[in-house]
Amino acid sequence: MDLITIGSGPLKVWAIARQHPGETMAEWFMEGYINRLIDENDPIVRQLRREATFYCVPNMNPDGAFRGHLRTNACGANLNREWCTTGDYVAPTLERSPEVFHVLAEMTRIGVDFCIDVHGDEALPYNFLSGSEGVGKWGPRLKHLQDKFAKSFRQASPDFQSEHGYDKDKPNKANLAVASTHIGQQFDCLSATLEMPFKDTIDDPNPLTGWSPERSMHLGGAVLEAIRAVMPELRTEK
């Protein structure tokens, strides 16, 4: 697994992708995200790198990707249900979900002020966020940050929208074995899952290519505008 670190600022900004190895658009998103972050000619990212350190895991599940799995790692575990013990089994562990074990250990060591977990959805023809509304620490501060982030993302990319998506979790009913909710609860930070379509967006379809690697990469670059918008309100103290 790769952990790519970019920048030197005090804020800790994490992006992880492809927990489900069949969701290849997530890693293309990360390529666009990282390519923009290392562009020395982009004044916005130069500023971002002064204000934050970006921790990027472009492929959380390399063994599953190599084996051609859709949703599981080499051990048969769905990594996006391995972020804490739920009662049925202990998680994460080195035996069942070493990928999550090591990434969560690094997050705990370093800290997290923001996290986005990038996925693809087989059914919904939209790009959308699944937030952390159901975690115990959800409140006015996190709601404000998530709303501002989503608004800024819509402004940065017409391919992103907030009208359609999953049903929101009810208060204190989030599944904390899911990465974005677990991270939001443990670190009391803005944390969300980004879903992209497998086929295309219904709002602006491209009949020739559908939702392509190139469009995923553009969306990865655009999300930095939304991160920039909320940065002044992300705290650094722990």
Tab-separated table of C-alpha atoms in Angstrom:
chain	number	residue	atom	x	y	z
A	1	MET	CA	0.000	0.000	0.000
A	2	ASP	CA	1.054	3.555	-0.694
A	3	LEU	CA	0.664	6.540	1.623
A	4	ILE	CA	1.590	9.692	-0.269
A	5	THR	CA	2.266	12.784	1.842
A	6	ILE	CA	2.149	16.247	0.269
A	7	GLY	CA	2.495	19.637	1.954
A	8	SER	CA	3.773	20.877	5.271
A	9	GLY	CA	0.887	22.728	6.927
A	10	PRO	CA	-0.620	22.014	10.353
A	11	LEU	CA	-4.008	20.736	9.160
A	12	LYS	CA	-4.251	16.989	8.541
A	13	VAL	CA	-6.247	16.287	5.367
A	14	TRP	CA	-6.812	12.630	4.422
A	15	ALA	CA	-8.143	11.094	1.228
A	16	ILE	CA	-8.506	7.335	0.845
A	17	ALA	CA	-9.900	5.420	-2.114
A	18	ARG	CA	-10.792	2.058	-3.588
A	19	GLN	CA	-11.617	0.150	-0.418
A	20	HIS	CA	-13.819	-1.780	-2.848
A	21	PRO	CA	-11.335	-2.789	-5.548
A	22	GLY	CA	-13.887	-2.980	-8.360
A	23	GLU	CA	-14.594	0.747	-7.998
A	24	THR	CA	-11.752	1.820	-10.258
A	25	MET	CA	-13.117	5.338	-10.740
A	26	ALA	CA	-12.036	6.037	-7.159
A	27	GLU	CA	-8.359	5.563	-7.987
A	28	TRP	CA	-8.717	7.712	-11.125
A	29	PHE	CA	-10.194	10.392	-8.867
A	30	MET	CA	-7.103	10.138	-6.685
A	31	GLU	CA	-4.839	10.510	-9.705
A	32	GLY	CA	-6.483	13.823	-10.536
A	33	TYR	CA	-6.372	14.863	-6.872
A	34	ILE	CA	-2.674	14.092	-6.484
A	35	ASN	CA	-1.694	15.491	-9.894
A	36	ARG	CA	-3.198	18.825	-8.968
A	37	LEU	CA	-1.629	18.800	-5.504
A	38	ILE	CA	1.856	18.454	-7.010
A	39	ASP	CA	1.351	21.127	-9.687
A	40	GLU	CA	3.903	23.792	-8.780
A	41	ASN	CA	2.255	26.235	-11.203
A	42	ASP	CA	-1.104	26.176	-9.393
A	43	PRO	CA	-1.203	29.034	-6.855
A	44	ILE	CA	-4.193	27.545	-5.049
A	45	VAL	CA	-2.448	24.280	-4.255
A	46	ARG	CA	0.727	26.073	-3.238
A	47	GLN	CA	-1.387	27.855	-0.633
A	48	LEU	CA	-3.121	24.631	0.374
A	49	ARG	CA	0.216	22.884	0.915
A	50	ARG	CA	1.316	25.681	3.247
A	51	GLU	CA	-1.855	25.364	5.297
A	52	ALA	CA	-2.212	21.583	5.401
A	53	THR	CA	-0.451	18.290	5.015
A	54	PHE	CA	-2.299	15.968	2.634
A	55	TYR	CA	-2.240	12.224	3.324
A	56	CYS	CA	-3.324	10.228	0.277
A	57	VAL	CA	-4.008	6.491	0.053
A	58	PRO	CA	-4.936	6.002	-3.627
A	59	ASN	CA	-5.656	2.279	-3.320
A	60	MET	CA	-6.737	0.870	0.019
A	61	ASN	CA	-7.147	-2.620	-1.413
A	62	PRO	CA	-4.275	-3.531	-3.762
A	63	ASP	CA	-4.570	-7.284	-3.132
A	64	GLY	CA	-8.264	-7.264	-3.987
A	65	ALA	CA	-7.563	-5.194	-7.103
A	66	PHE	CA	-4.835	-7.617	-8.234
A	67	ARG	CA	-7.172	-10.577	-7.753
A	68	GLY	CA	-10.041	-8.915	-9.624
A	69	HIS	CA	-12.365	-8.745	-6.610
A	70	LEU	CA	-15.344	-6.408	-6.628
A	71	ARG	CA	-15.743	-5.578	-2.931
A	72	THR	CA	-13.323	-7.592	-0.782
A	73	ASN	CA	-9.641	-7.953	0.010
A	74	ALA	CA	-7.601	-11.151	-0.340
A	75	CYS	CA	-9.080	-12.445	2.936
A	76	GLY	CA	-12.659	-11.921	1.763
A	77	ALA	CA	-13.267	-8.907	4.017
A	78	ASN	CA	-15.265	-5.860	2.953
A	79	LEU	CA	-12.857	-3.193	4.167
A	80	ASN	CA	-15.584	-0.590	4.489
A	81	ARG	CA	-17.120	-2.652	7.284
A	82	GLU	CA	-13.844	-3.218	9.149
A	83	TRP	CA	-13.179	0.100	10.901
A	84	CYS	CA	-14.327	-1.038	14.346
A	85	THR	CA	-15.673	-4.055	16.185
A	86	THR	CA	-19.426	-4.387	15.675
A	87	GLY	CA	-20.116	-7.370	17.923
A	88	ASP	CA	-19.909	-10.129	15.340
A	89	TYR	CA	-16.107	-10.076	15.170
A	90	VAL	CA	-13.118	-7.955	16.148
A	91	ALA	CA	-12.029	-5.382	13.579
A	92	PRO	CA	-9.719	-4.255	12.236
A	93	THR	CA	-7.137	-7.012	12.655
A	94	LEU	CA	-3.867	-7.873	10.957
A	95	GLU	CA	-5.292	-11.257	10.014
A	96	ARG	CA	-8.559	-10.119	8.396
A	97	SER	CA	-8.164	-6.440	7.452
A	98	PRO	CA	-4.502	-5.361	7.673
A	99	GLU	CA	-5.134	-2.515	5.237
A	100	VAL	CA	-7.573	-0.794	7.590
A	101	PHE	CA	-5.495	-1.730	10.636
A	102	HIS	CA	-2.428	0.108	9.367
A	103	VAL	CA	-4.219	3.149	7.899
A	104	LEU	CA	-6.252	3.681	11.059
A	105	ALA	CA	-3.090	3.332	13.143
A	106	GLU	CA	-1.447	6.081	11.054
A	107	MET	CA	-4.516	8.285	11.363
A	108	THR	CA	-4.455	7.847	15.127
A	109	ARG	CA	-0.752	8.651	15.253
A	110	ILE	CA	-0.958	11.696	12.954
A	111	GLY	CA	-4.474	13.019	13.531
A	112	VAL	CA	-7.317	13.835	11.155
A	113	ASP	CA	-8.970	17.221	10.533
A	114	PHE	CA	-10.731	16.206	7.315
A	115	CYS	CA	-11.258	12.924	5.473
A	116	ILE	CA	-12.890	11.920	2.220
A	117	ASP	CA	-13.329	8.254	1.334
A	118	VAL	CA	-13.805	7.791	-2.419
A	119	HIS	CA	-16.078	5.097	-3.886
A	120	GLY	CA	-18.290	4.201	-6.845
A	121	ASP	CA	-21.979	3.337	-6.736
A	122	GLU	CA	-23.442	0.791	-9.150
A	123	ALA	CA	-27.019	2.092	-9.059
A	124	LEU	CA	-27.260	5.864	-8.698
A	125	PRO	CA	-26.270	7.987	-11.736
A	126	TYR	CA	-24.870	10.871	-9.693
A	127	ASN	CA	-21.798	12.118	-7.882
A	128	PHE	CA	-22.802	12.669	-4.254
A	129	LEU	CA	-21.675	12.670	-0.640
A	130	SER	CA	-22.726	10.302	2.101
A	131	GLY	CA	-22.085	12.193	5.319
A	132	SER	CA	-21.735	11.465	9.013
A	133	GLU	CA	-25.135	12.652	10.205
A	134	GLY	CA	-25.677	9.559	12.335
A	135	VAL	CA	-22.540	9.749	14.497
A	136	GLY	CA	-22.731	10.765	18.130
A	137	LYS	CA	-20.538	13.829	17.628
A	138	TRP	CA	-22.675	15.226	14.809
A	139	GLY	CA	-23.899	18.712	15.622
A	140	PRO	CA	-24.103	22.289	14.313
A	141	ARG	CA	-20.349	22.586	13.692
A	142	LEU	CA	-20.045	19.441	11.581
A	143	LYS	CA	-23.312	20.151	9.773
A	144	HIS	CA	-22.106	23.637	8.868
A	145	LEU	CA	-18.793	22.274	7.601
A	146	GLN	CA	-20.440	19.549	5.525
A	147	ASP	CA	-22.999	21.951	4.036
A	148	LYS	CA	-20.288	24.462	3.159
A	149	PHE	CA	-18.087	21.760	1.664
A	150	ALA	CA	-20.929	20.419	-0.497
A	151	LYS	CA	-21.914	23.910	-1.690
A	152	SER	CA	-18.327	24.730	-2.621
A	153	PHE	CA	-17.941	21.379	-4.394
A	154	ARG	CA	-21.046	22.103	-6.485
A	155	GLN	CA	-19.570	25.463	-7.433
A	156	ALA	CA	-16.236	23.879	-8.328
A	157	SER	CA	-17.723	21.124	-10.506
A	158	PRO	CA	-21.135	20.863	-12.217
A	159	ASP	CA	-20.609	17.092	-12.137
A	160	PHE	CA	-21.201	17.120	-8.368
A	161	GLN	CA	-24.678	17.515	-6.884
A	162	SER	CA	-26.407	17.277	-3.488
A	163	GLU	CA	-30.039	16.625	-4.390
A	164	HIS	CA	-29.745	12.862	-4.855
A	165	GLY	CA	-27.930	10.293	-2.725
A	166	TYR	CA	-28.387	7.809	0.104
A	167	ASP	CA	-30.873	8.293	2.923
A	168	LYS	CA	-29.271	10.072	5.875
A	169	ASP	CA	-28.643	8.085	9.038
A	170	LYS	CA	-30.844	8.916	11.990
A	171	PRO	CA	-29.137	10.424	15.076
A	172	ASN	CA	-26.760	7.983	16.763
A	173	LYS	CA	-27.634	5.240	14.259
A	174	ALA	CA	-24.529	5.387	12.055
A	175	ASN	CA	-22.659	2.180	11.331
A	176	LEU	CA	-19.279	2.983	12.872
A	177	ALA	CA	-17.665	0.073	11.030
A	178	VAL	CA	-17.877	2.270	7.901
A	179	ALA	CA	-14.774	4.390	7.307
A	180	SER	CA	-16.264	7.878	7.005
A	181	THR	CA	-18.558	7.539	10.018
A	182	HIS	CA	-15.906	5.923	12.182
A	183	ILE	CA	-13.367	8.620	11.327
A	184	GLY	CA	-15.905	11.394	11.878
A	185	GLN	CA	-16.746	9.995	15.312
A	186	GLN	CA	-13.222	9.122	16.472
A	187	PHE	CA	-11.629	12.394	15.370
A	188	ASP	CA	-14.658	14.705	15.677
A	189	CYS	CA	-13.955	15.978	12.163
A	190	LEU	CA	-15.604	16.540	8.809
A	191	SER	CA	-15.594	13.100	7.196
A	192	ALA	CA	-17.647	11.888	4.250
A	193	THR	CA	-17.878	9.230	1.565
A	194	LEU	CA	-17.859	10.419	-2.047
A	195	GLU	CA	-19.748	8.189	-4.474
A	196	MET	CA	-19.330	8.303	-8.265
A	197	PRO	CA	-21.432	6.496	-10.897
A	198	PHE	CA	-20.351	3.350	-12.679
A	199	LYS	CA	-22.037	4.335	-15.944
A	200	ASP	CA	-22.642	8.094	-16.144
A	201	THR	CA	-24.254	11.115	-14.527
A	202	ILE	CA	-27.867	11.634	-15.523
A	203	ASP	CA	-27.517	15.431	-15.308
A	204	ASP	CA	-24.784	15.744	-17.947
A	205	PRO	CA	-24.301	12.408	-19.705
A	206	ASN	CA	-21.582	11.779	-22.258
A	207	PRO	CA	-22.984	9.187	-24.690
A	208	LEU	CA	-19.545	8.504	-26.137
A	209	THR	CA	-17.552	7.779	-22.960
A	210	GLY	CA	-19.970	7.720	-20.038
A	211	TRP	CA	-18.392	8.428	-16.656
A	212	SER	CA	-14.754	8.129	-17.695
A	213	PRO	CA	-11.343	8.053	-16.009
A	214	GLU	CA	-10.762	11.588	-17.299
A	215	ARG	CA	-13.939	12.909	-15.700
A	216	SER	CA	-13.044	11.167	-12.453
A	217	MET	CA	-9.648	12.881	-12.533
A	218	HIS	CA	-11.232	16.292	-13.145
A	219	LEU	CA	-13.522	15.736	-10.164
A	220	GLY	CA	-10.490	14.824	-8.061
A	221	GLY	CA	-8.858	18.117	-8.930
A	222	ALA	CA	-12.059	20.070	-8.297
A	223	VAL	CA	-12.578	18.730	-4.772
A	224	LEU	CA	-9.542	20.711	-3.646
A	225	GLU	CA	-11.581	23.882	-4.163
A	226	ALA	CA	-14.153	22.603	-1.690
A	227	ILE	CA	-11.458	21.586	0.801
A	228	ARG	CA	-9.976	25.054	0.472
A	229	ALA	CA	-13.366	26.611	1.291
A	230	VAL	CA	-13.665	24.819	4.652
A	231	MET	CA	-10.008	24.916	5.646
A	232	PRO	CA	-10.223	28.103	7.736
A	233	GLU	CA	-12.837	26.425	9.946
A	234	LEU	CA	-11.074	23.083	10.387
A	235	ARG	CA	-9.406	23.052	13.744
A	236	THR	CA	-5.799	21.998	14.346
A	237	GLU	CA	-5.890	21.459	18.089
A	238	LYS	CA	-6.705	18.018	19.444
